[in-house]
PDB file of C-alpha atoms and ligand atoms in Angstrom:
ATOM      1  CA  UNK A   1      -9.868  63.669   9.677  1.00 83.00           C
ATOM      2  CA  UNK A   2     -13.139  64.905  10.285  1.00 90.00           C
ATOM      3  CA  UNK A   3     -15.911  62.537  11.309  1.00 92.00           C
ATOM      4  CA  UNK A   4     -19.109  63.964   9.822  1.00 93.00           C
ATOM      5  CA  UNK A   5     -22.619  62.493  11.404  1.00 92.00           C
ATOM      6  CA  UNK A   6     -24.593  61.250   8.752  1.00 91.00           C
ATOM      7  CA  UNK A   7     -28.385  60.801  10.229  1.00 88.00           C
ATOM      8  CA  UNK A   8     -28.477  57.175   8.187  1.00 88.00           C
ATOM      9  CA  UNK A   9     -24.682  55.736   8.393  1.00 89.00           C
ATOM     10  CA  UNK A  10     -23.483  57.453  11.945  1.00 88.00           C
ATOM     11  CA  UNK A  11     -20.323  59.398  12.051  1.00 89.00           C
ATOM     12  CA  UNK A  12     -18.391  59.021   8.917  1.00 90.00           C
ATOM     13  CA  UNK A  13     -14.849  59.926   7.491  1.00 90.00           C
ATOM     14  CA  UNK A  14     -15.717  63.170   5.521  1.00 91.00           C
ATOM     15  CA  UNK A  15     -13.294  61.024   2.831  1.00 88.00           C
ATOM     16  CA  UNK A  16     -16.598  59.224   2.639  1.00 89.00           C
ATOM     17  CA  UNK A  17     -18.590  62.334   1.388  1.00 92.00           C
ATOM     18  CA  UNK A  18     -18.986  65.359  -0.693  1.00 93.00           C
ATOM     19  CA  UNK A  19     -19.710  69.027   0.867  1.00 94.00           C
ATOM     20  CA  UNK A  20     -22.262  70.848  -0.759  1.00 92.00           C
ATOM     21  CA  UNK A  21     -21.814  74.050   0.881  1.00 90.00           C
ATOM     22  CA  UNK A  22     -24.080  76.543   2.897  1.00 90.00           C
ATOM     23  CA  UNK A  23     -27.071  75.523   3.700  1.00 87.00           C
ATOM     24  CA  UNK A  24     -29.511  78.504   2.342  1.00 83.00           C
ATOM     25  CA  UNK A  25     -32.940  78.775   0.736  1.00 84.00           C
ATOM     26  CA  UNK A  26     -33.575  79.163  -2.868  1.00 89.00           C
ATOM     27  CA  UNK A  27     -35.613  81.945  -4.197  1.00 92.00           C
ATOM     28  CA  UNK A  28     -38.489  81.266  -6.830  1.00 94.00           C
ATOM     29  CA  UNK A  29     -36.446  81.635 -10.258  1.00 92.00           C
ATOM     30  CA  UNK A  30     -40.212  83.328 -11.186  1.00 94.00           C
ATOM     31  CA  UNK A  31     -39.982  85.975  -9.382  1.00 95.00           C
ATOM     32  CA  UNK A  32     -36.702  86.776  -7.846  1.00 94.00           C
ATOM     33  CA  UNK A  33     -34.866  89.654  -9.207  1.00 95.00           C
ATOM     34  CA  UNK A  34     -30.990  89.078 -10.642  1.00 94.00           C
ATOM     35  CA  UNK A  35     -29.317  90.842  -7.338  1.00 94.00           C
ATOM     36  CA  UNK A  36     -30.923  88.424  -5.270  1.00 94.00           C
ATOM     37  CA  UNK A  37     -30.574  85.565  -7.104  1.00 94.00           C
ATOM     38  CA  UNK A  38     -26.548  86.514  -7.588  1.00 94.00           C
ATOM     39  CA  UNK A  39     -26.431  86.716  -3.651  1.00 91.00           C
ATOM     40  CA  UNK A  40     -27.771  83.242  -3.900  1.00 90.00           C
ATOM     41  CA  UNK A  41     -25.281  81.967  -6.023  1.00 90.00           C
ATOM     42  CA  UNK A  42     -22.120  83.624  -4.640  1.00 91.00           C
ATOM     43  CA  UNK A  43     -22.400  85.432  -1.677  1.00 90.00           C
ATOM     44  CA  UNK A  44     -21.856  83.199   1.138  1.00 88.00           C
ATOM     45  CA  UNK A  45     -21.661  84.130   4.588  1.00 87.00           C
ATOM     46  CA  UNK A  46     -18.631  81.996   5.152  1.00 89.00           C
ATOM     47  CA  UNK A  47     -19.194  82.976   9.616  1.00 91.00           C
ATOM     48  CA  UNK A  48     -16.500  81.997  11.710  1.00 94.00           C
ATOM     49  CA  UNK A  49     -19.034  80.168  14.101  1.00 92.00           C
ATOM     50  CA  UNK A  50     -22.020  78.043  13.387  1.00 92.00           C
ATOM     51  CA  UNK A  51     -22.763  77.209   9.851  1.00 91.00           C
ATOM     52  CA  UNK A  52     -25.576  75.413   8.100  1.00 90.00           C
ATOM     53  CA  UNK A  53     -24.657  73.452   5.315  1.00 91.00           C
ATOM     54  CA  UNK A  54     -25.193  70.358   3.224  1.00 91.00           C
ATOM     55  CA  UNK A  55     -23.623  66.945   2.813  1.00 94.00           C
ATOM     56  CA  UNK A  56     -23.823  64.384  -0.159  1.00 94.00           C
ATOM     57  CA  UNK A  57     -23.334  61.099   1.455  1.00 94.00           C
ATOM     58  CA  UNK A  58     -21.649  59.428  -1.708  1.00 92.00           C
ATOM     59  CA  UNK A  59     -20.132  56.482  -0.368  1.00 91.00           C
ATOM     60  CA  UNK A  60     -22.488  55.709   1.760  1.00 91.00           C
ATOM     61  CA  UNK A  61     -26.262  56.092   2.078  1.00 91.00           C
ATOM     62  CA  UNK A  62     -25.732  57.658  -1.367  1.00 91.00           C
ATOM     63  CA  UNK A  63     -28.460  60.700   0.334  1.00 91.00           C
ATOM     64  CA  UNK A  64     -28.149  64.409   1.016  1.00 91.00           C
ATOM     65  CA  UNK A  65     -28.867  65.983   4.324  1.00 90.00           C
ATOM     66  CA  UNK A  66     -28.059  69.328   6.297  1.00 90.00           C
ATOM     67  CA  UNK A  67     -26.419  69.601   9.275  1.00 91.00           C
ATOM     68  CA  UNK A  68     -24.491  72.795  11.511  1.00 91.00           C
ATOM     69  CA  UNK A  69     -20.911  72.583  12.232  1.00 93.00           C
ATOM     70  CA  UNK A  70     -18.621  75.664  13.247  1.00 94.00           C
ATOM     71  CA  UNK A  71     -15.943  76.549  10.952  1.00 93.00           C
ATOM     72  CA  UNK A  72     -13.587  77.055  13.676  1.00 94.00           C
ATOM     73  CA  UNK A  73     -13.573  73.917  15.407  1.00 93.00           C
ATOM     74  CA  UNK A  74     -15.224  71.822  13.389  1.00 92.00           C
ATOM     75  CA  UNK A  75     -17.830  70.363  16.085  1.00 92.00           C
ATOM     76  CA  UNK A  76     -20.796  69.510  14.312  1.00 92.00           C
ATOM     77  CA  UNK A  77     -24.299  69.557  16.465  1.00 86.00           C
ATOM     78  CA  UNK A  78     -26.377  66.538  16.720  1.00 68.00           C
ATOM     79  CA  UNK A  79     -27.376  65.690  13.354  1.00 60.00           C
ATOM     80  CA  UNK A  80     -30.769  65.499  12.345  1.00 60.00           C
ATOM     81  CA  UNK A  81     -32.833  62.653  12.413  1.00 59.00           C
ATOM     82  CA  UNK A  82     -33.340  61.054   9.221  1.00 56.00           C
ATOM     83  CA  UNK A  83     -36.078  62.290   6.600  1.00 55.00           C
ATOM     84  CA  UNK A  84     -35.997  65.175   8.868  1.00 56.00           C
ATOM     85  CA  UNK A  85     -35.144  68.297   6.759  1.00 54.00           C
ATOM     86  CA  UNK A  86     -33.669  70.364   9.332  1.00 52.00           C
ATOM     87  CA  UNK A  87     -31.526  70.002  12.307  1.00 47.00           C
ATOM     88  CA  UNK A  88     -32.611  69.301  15.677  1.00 46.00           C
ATOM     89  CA  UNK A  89     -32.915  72.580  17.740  1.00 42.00           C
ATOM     90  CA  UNK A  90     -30.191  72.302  20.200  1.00 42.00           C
ATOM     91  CA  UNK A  91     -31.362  75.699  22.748  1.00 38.00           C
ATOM     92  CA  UNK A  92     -28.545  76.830  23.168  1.00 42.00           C
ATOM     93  CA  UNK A  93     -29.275  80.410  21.363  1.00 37.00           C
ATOM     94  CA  UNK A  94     -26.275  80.122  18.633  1.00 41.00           C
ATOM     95  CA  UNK A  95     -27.522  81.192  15.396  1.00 40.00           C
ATOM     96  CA  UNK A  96     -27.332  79.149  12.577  1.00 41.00           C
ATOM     97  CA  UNK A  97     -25.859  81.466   9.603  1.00 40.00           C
ATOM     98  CA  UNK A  98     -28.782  81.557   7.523  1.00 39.00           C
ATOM     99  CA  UNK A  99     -32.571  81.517   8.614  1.00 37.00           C
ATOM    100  CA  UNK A 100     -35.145  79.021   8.261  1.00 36.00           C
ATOM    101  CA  UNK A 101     -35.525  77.068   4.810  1.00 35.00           C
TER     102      UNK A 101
ATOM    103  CA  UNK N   1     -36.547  38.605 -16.903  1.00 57.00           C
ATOM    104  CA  UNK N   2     -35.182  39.186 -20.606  1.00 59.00           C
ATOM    105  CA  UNK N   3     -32.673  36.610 -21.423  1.00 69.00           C
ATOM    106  CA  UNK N   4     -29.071  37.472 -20.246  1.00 69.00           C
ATOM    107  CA  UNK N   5     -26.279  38.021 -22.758  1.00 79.00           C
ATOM    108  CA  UNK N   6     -23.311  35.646 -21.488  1.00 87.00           C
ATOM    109  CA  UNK N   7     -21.443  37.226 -18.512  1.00 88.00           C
ATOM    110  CA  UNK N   8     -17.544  38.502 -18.803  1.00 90.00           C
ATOM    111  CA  UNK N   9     -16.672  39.328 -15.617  1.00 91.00           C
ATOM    112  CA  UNK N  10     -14.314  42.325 -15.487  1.00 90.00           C
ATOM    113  CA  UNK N  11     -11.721  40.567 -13.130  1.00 92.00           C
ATOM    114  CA  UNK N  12      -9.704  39.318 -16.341  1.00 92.00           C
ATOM    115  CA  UNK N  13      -6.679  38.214 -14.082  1.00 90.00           C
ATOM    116  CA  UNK N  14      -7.748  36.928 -10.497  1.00 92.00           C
ATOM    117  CA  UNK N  15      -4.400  35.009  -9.109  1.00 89.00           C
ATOM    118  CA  UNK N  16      -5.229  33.339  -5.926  1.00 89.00           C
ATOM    119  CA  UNK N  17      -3.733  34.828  -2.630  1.00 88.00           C
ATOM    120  CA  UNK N  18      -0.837  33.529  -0.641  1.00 85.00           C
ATOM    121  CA  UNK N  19      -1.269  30.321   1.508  1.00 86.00           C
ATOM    122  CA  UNK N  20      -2.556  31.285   5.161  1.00 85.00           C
ATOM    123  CA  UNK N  21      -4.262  34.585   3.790  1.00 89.00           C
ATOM    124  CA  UNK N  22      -7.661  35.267   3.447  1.00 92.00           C
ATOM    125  CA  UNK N  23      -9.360  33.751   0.058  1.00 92.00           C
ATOM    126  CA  UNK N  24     -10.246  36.316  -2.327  1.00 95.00           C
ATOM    127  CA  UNK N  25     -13.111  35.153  -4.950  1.00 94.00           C
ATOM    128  CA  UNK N  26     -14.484  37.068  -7.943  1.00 95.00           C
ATOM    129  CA  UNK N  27     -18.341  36.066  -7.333  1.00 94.00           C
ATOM    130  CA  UNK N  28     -19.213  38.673 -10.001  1.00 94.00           C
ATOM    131  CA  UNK N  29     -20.904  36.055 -11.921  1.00 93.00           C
ATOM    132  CA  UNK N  30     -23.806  35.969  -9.264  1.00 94.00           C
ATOM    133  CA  UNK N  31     -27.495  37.133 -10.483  1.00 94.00           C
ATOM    134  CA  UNK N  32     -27.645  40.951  -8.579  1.00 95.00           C
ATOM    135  CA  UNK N  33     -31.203  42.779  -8.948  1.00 96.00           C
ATOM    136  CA  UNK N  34     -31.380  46.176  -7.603  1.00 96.00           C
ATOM    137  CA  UNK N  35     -35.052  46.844  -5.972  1.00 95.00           C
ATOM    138  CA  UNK N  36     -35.447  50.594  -5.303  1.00 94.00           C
ATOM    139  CA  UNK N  37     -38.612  51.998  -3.021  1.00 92.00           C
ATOM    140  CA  UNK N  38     -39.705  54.990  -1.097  1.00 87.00           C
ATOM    141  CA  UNK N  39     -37.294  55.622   2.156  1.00 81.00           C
ATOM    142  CA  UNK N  40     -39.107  53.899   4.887  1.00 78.00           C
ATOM    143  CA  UNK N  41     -40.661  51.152   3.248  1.00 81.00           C
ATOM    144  CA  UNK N  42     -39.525  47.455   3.308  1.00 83.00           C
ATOM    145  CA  UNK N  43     -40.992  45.737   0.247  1.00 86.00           C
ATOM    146  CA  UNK N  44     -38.891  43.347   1.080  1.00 89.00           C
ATOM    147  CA  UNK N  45     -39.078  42.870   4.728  1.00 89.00           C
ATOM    148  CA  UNK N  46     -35.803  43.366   5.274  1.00 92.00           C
ATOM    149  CA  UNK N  47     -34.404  46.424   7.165  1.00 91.00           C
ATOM    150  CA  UNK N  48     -31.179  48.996   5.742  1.00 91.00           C
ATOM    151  CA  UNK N  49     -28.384  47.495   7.147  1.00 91.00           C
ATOM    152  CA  UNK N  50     -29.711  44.749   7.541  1.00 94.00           C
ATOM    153  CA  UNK N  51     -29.701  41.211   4.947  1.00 95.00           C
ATOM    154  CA  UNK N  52     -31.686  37.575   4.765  1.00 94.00           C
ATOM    155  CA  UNK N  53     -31.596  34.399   3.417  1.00 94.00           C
ATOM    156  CA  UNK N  54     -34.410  33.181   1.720  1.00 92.00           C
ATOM    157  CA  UNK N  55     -34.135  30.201  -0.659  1.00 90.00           C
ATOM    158  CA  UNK N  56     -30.341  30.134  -1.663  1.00 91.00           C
ATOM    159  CA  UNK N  57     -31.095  34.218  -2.509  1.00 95.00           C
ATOM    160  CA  UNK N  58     -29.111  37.257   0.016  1.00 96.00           C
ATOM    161  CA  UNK N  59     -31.192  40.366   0.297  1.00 96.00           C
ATOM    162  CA  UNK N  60     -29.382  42.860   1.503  1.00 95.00           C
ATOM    163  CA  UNK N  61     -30.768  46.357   2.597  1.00 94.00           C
ATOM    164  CA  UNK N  62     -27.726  48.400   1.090  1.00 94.00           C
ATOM    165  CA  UNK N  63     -29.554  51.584   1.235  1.00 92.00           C
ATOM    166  CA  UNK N  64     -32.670  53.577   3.396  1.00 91.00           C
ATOM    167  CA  UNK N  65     -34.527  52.491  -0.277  1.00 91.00           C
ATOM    168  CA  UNK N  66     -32.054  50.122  -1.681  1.00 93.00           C
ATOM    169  CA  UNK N  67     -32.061  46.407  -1.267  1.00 95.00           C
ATOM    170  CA  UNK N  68     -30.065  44.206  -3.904  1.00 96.00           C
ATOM    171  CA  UNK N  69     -30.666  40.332  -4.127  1.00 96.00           C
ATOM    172  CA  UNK N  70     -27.803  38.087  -4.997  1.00 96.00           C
ATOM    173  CA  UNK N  71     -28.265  34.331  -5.730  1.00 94.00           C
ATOM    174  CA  UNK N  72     -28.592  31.886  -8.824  1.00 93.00           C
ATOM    175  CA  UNK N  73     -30.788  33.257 -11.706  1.00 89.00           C
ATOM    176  CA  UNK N  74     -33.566  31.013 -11.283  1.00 92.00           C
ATOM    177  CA  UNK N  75     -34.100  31.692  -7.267  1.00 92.00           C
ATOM    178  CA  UNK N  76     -33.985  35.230  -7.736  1.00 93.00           C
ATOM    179  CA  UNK N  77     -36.072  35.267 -10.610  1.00 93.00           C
ATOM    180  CA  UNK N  78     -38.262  32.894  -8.532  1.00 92.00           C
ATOM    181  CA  UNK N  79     -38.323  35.083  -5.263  1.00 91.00           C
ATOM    182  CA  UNK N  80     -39.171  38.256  -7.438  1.00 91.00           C
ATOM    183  CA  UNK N  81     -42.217  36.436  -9.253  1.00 90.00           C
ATOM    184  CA  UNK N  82     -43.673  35.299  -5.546  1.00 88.00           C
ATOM    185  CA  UNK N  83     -43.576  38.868  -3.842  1.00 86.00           C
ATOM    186  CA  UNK N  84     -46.278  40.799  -4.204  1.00 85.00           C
ATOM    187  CA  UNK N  85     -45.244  44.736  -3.873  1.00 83.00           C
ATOM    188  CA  UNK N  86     -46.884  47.615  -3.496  1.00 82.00           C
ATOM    189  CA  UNK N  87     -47.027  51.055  -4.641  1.00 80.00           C
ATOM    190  CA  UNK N  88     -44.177  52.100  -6.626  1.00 88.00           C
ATOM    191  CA  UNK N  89     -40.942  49.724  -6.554  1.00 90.00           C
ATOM    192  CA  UNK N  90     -37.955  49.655  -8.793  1.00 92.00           C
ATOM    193  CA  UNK N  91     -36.389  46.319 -10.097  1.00 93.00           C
ATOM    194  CA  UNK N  92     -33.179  46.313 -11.977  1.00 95.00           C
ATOM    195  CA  UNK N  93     -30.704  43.527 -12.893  1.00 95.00           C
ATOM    196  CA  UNK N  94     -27.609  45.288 -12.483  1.00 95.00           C
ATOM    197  CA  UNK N  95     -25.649  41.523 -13.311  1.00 94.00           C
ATOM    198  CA  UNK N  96     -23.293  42.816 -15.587  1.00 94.00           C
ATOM    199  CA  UNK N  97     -22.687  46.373 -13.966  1.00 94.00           C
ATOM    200  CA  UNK N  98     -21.939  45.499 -10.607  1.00 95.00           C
ATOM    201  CA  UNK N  99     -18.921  43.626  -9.464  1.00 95.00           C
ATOM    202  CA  UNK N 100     -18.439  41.104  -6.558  1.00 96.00           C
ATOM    203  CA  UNK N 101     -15.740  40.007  -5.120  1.00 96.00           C
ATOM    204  CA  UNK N 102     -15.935  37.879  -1.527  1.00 96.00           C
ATOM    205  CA  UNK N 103     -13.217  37.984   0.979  1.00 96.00           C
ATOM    206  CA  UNK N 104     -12.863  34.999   3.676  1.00 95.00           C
ATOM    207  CA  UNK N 105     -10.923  34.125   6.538  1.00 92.00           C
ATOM    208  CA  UNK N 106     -10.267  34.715   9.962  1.00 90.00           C
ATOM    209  CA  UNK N 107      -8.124  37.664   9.019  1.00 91.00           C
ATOM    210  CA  UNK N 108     -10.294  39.196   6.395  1.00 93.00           C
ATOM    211  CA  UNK N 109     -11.576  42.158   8.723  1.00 94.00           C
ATOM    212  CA  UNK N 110      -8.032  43.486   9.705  1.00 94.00           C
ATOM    213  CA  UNK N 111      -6.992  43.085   5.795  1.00 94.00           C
ATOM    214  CA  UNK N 112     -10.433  45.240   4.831  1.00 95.00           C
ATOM    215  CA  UNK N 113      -9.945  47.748   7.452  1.00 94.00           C
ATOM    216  CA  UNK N 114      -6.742  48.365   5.303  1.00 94.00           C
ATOM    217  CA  UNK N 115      -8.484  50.042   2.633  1.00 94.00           C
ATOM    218  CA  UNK N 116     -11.345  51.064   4.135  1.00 93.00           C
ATOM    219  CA  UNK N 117     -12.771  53.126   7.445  1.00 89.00           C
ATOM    220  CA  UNK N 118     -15.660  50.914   8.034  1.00 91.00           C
ATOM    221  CA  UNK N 119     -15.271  49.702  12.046  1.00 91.00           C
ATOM    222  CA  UNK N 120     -15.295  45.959  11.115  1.00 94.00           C
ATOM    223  CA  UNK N 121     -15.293  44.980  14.587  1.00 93.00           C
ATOM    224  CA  UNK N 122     -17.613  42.190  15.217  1.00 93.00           C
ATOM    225  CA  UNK N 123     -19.731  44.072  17.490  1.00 93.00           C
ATOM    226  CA  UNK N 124     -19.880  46.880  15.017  1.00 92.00           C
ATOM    227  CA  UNK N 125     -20.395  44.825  11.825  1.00 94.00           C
ATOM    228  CA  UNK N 126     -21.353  41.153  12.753  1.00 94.00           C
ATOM    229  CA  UNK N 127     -22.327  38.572  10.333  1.00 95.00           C
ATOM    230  CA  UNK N 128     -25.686  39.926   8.128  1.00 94.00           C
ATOM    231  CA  UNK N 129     -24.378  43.424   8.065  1.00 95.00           C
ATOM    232  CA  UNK N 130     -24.462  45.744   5.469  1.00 95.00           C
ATOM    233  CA  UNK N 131     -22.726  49.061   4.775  1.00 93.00           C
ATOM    234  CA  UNK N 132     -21.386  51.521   2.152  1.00 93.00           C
ATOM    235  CA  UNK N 133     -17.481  52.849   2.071  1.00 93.00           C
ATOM    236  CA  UNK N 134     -14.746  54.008  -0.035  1.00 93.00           C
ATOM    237  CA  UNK N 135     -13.029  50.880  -0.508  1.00 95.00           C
ATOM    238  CA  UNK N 136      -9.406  51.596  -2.006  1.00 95.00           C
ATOM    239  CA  UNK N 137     -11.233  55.062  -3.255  1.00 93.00           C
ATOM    240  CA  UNK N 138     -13.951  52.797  -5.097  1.00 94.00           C
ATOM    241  CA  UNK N 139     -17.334  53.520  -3.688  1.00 93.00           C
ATOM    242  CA  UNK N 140     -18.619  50.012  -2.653  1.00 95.00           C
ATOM    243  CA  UNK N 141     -21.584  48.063  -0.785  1.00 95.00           C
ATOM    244  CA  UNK N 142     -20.298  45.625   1.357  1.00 96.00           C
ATOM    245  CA  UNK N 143     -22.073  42.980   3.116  1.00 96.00           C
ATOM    246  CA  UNK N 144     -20.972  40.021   5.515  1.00 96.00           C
ATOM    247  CA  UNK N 145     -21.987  37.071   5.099  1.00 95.00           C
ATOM    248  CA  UNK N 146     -20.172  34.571   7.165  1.00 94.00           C
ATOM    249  CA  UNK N 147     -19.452  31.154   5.646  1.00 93.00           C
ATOM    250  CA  UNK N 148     -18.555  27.740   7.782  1.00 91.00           C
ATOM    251  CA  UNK N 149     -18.300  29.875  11.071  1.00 91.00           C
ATOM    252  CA  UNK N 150     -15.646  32.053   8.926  1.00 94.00           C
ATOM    253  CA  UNK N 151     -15.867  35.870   8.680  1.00 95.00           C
ATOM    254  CA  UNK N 152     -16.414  36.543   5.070  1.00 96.00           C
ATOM    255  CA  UNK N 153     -17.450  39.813   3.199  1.00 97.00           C
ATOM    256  CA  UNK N 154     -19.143  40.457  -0.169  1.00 97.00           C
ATOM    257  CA  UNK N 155     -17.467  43.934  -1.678  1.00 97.00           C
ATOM    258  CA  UNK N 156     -19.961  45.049  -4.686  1.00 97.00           C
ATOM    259  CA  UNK N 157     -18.862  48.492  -6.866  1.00 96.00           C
ATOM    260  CA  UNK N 158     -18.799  49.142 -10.165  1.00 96.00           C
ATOM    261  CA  UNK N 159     -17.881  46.479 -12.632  1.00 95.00           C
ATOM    262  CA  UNK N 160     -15.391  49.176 -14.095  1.00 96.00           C
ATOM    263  CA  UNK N 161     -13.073  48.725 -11.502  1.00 95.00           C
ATOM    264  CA  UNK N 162     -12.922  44.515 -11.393  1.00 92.00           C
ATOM    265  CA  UNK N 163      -9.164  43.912 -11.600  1.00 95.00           C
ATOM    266  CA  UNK N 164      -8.030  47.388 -10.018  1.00 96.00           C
ATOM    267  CA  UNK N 165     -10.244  46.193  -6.612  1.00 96.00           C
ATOM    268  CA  UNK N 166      -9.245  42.888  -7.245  1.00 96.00           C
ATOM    269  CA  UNK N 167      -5.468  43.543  -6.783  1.00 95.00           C
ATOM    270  CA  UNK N 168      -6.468  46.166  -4.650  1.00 96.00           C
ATOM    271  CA  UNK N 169      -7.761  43.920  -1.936  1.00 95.00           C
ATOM    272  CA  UNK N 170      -5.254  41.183  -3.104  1.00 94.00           C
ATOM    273  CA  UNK N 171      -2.877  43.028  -2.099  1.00 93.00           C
ATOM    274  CA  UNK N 172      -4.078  43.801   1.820  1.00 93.00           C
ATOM    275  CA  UNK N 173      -3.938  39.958   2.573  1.00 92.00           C
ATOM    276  CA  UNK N 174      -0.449  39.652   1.543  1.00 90.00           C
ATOM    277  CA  UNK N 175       0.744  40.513   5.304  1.00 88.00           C
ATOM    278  CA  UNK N 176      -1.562  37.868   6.543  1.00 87.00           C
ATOM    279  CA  UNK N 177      -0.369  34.928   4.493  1.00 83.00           C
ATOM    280  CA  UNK N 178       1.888  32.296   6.668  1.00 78.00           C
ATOM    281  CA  UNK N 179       4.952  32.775   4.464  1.00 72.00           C
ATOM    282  CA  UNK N 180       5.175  36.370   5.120  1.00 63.00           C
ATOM    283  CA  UNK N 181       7.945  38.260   5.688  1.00 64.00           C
ATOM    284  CA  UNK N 182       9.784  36.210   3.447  1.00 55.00           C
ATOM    285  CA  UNK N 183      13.186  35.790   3.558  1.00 50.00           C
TER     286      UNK N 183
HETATM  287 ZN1  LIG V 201     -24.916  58.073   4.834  1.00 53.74          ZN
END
């Protein structure tokens, strides 16, 4: 089972959720050209380490937030606090897999 | 409010639980108004995860901008009409969409924590708590809301799923009835 922290509910059964995959910032649909916004679409970066992503809370507080857990182990950092829209910097130099939103 | 159509609750078949077992109750029939805000504000003054009593009516903060109100038709209708809110607030009877059944008895927890992984551990969840959990795979608000010094719990979901939840929960209290195992 993985617990997953949700910043309103606490740690939660991930039963108790939906994943909405990588984290990663949207380009303006105005001006973006097709290559990037395919790379947007499909090409993840799937690390095996740190990983930004989002979480639907749909049993719950019925809200979405972001927060980083490593695909190997499945730690997740302190999650962020809530109407925050990114995570808490933790300093301890691990990248997140994408850059700032 | 617009007058109500007459109510059908959608637990069509809701046979009582054993002797000794915690009660299960269909209180569908209950007025339920949905008030929806900004996160962070507390039109109603009472916190998320949090509920009151005011006048016969439960407000319960189900959400960080969610609070429903369950009573009698009249109070509610009454406690909505004498709260002044402000800036922009949602009110929705949701009467005939939502479902709510109410689980009582000293066992009720350990027969909830079947079907759901809520910590209902009196420090965790004491009486005038609210949360939100799969309960039997059915997305539900559930509230305590002790009655005569007994632990009892409101489970709200979709009125959809009435007599699946019903038999659903009917079926955890089963092991706490005083006849069980039978022979
Ligand atoms: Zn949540």
């Amino acid at each position: 089972m993985l617990l997953v922290p949700c910043p309103h509910c606490g740690p939660r059964n991930s039963a108790d959720m939906s994943y909405q995959g990588e984290a990663s910032s949207r380009p303006d649909p105005s001006s973006t050209t097709p290559t990037e916004w395919r790379e947007y679409l499909y090409m993840k970066h799937n690390p095996a380490g740190w990983l930004r992503e989002n979480w639907y809370c749909s049993s719950g507080c019925r809200r979405f937030f972001t927060v980083e857990r490593h695909t190997v182990t499945s730690e997740f950092r302190e999650p962020p606090l809530p109407g925050s829209k990114t995570p808490r910097p933790t300093g301890d130099g691990a990248d997140p897999a994408r850059g700032a939103p | 409010m617009a007058d109500q159509p007459q109510f059908r609750s959608s637990v069509t078949n809701p046979v009582a639980t054993p002797a000794g077992a915690p009660a299960l109750t269909d209180e569908s029939s209950l007025t339920k108004v949905s008030v929806r805000a900004r996160v962070g504000a507390s039109p109603l003054g009472v916190d998320f995860t949090r509920t009151d009593r005011r006048d016969g009516v439960l407000i319960a903060g189900i959400r960080p901008d969610e609070w429903l109100l369950l009573g009698a038709g009249a109070g509610v209708e009454a406690l909505l009409a004498g709260t002044e809110f402000d800036g922009s607030v949602n009110r929705i009877d949701v009467t005939h969409s939502r479902l709510c059944l109410r689980l009582s008895g000293v066992c009720s927890a350990s027969a909830l924590e079947k079907v759901c992984s809520l910590d209902f551990d009196d420090t965790m969840f004491p009486d005038g708590a609210t949360g939100s959990a799969s309960v039997a795979k059915v997305s539900s608000d559930l509230i305590r809301d002790d009655q005569d010094g007994e632990p009892s719990y409101l489970i709200l979901a979709d009125r959809s799923f009435g007599q699946y939840l019903y038999d659903a929960i009917h079926d955890t209290t089963t092991e706490f009835s005083s006849a069980w195992p039978s022979s």
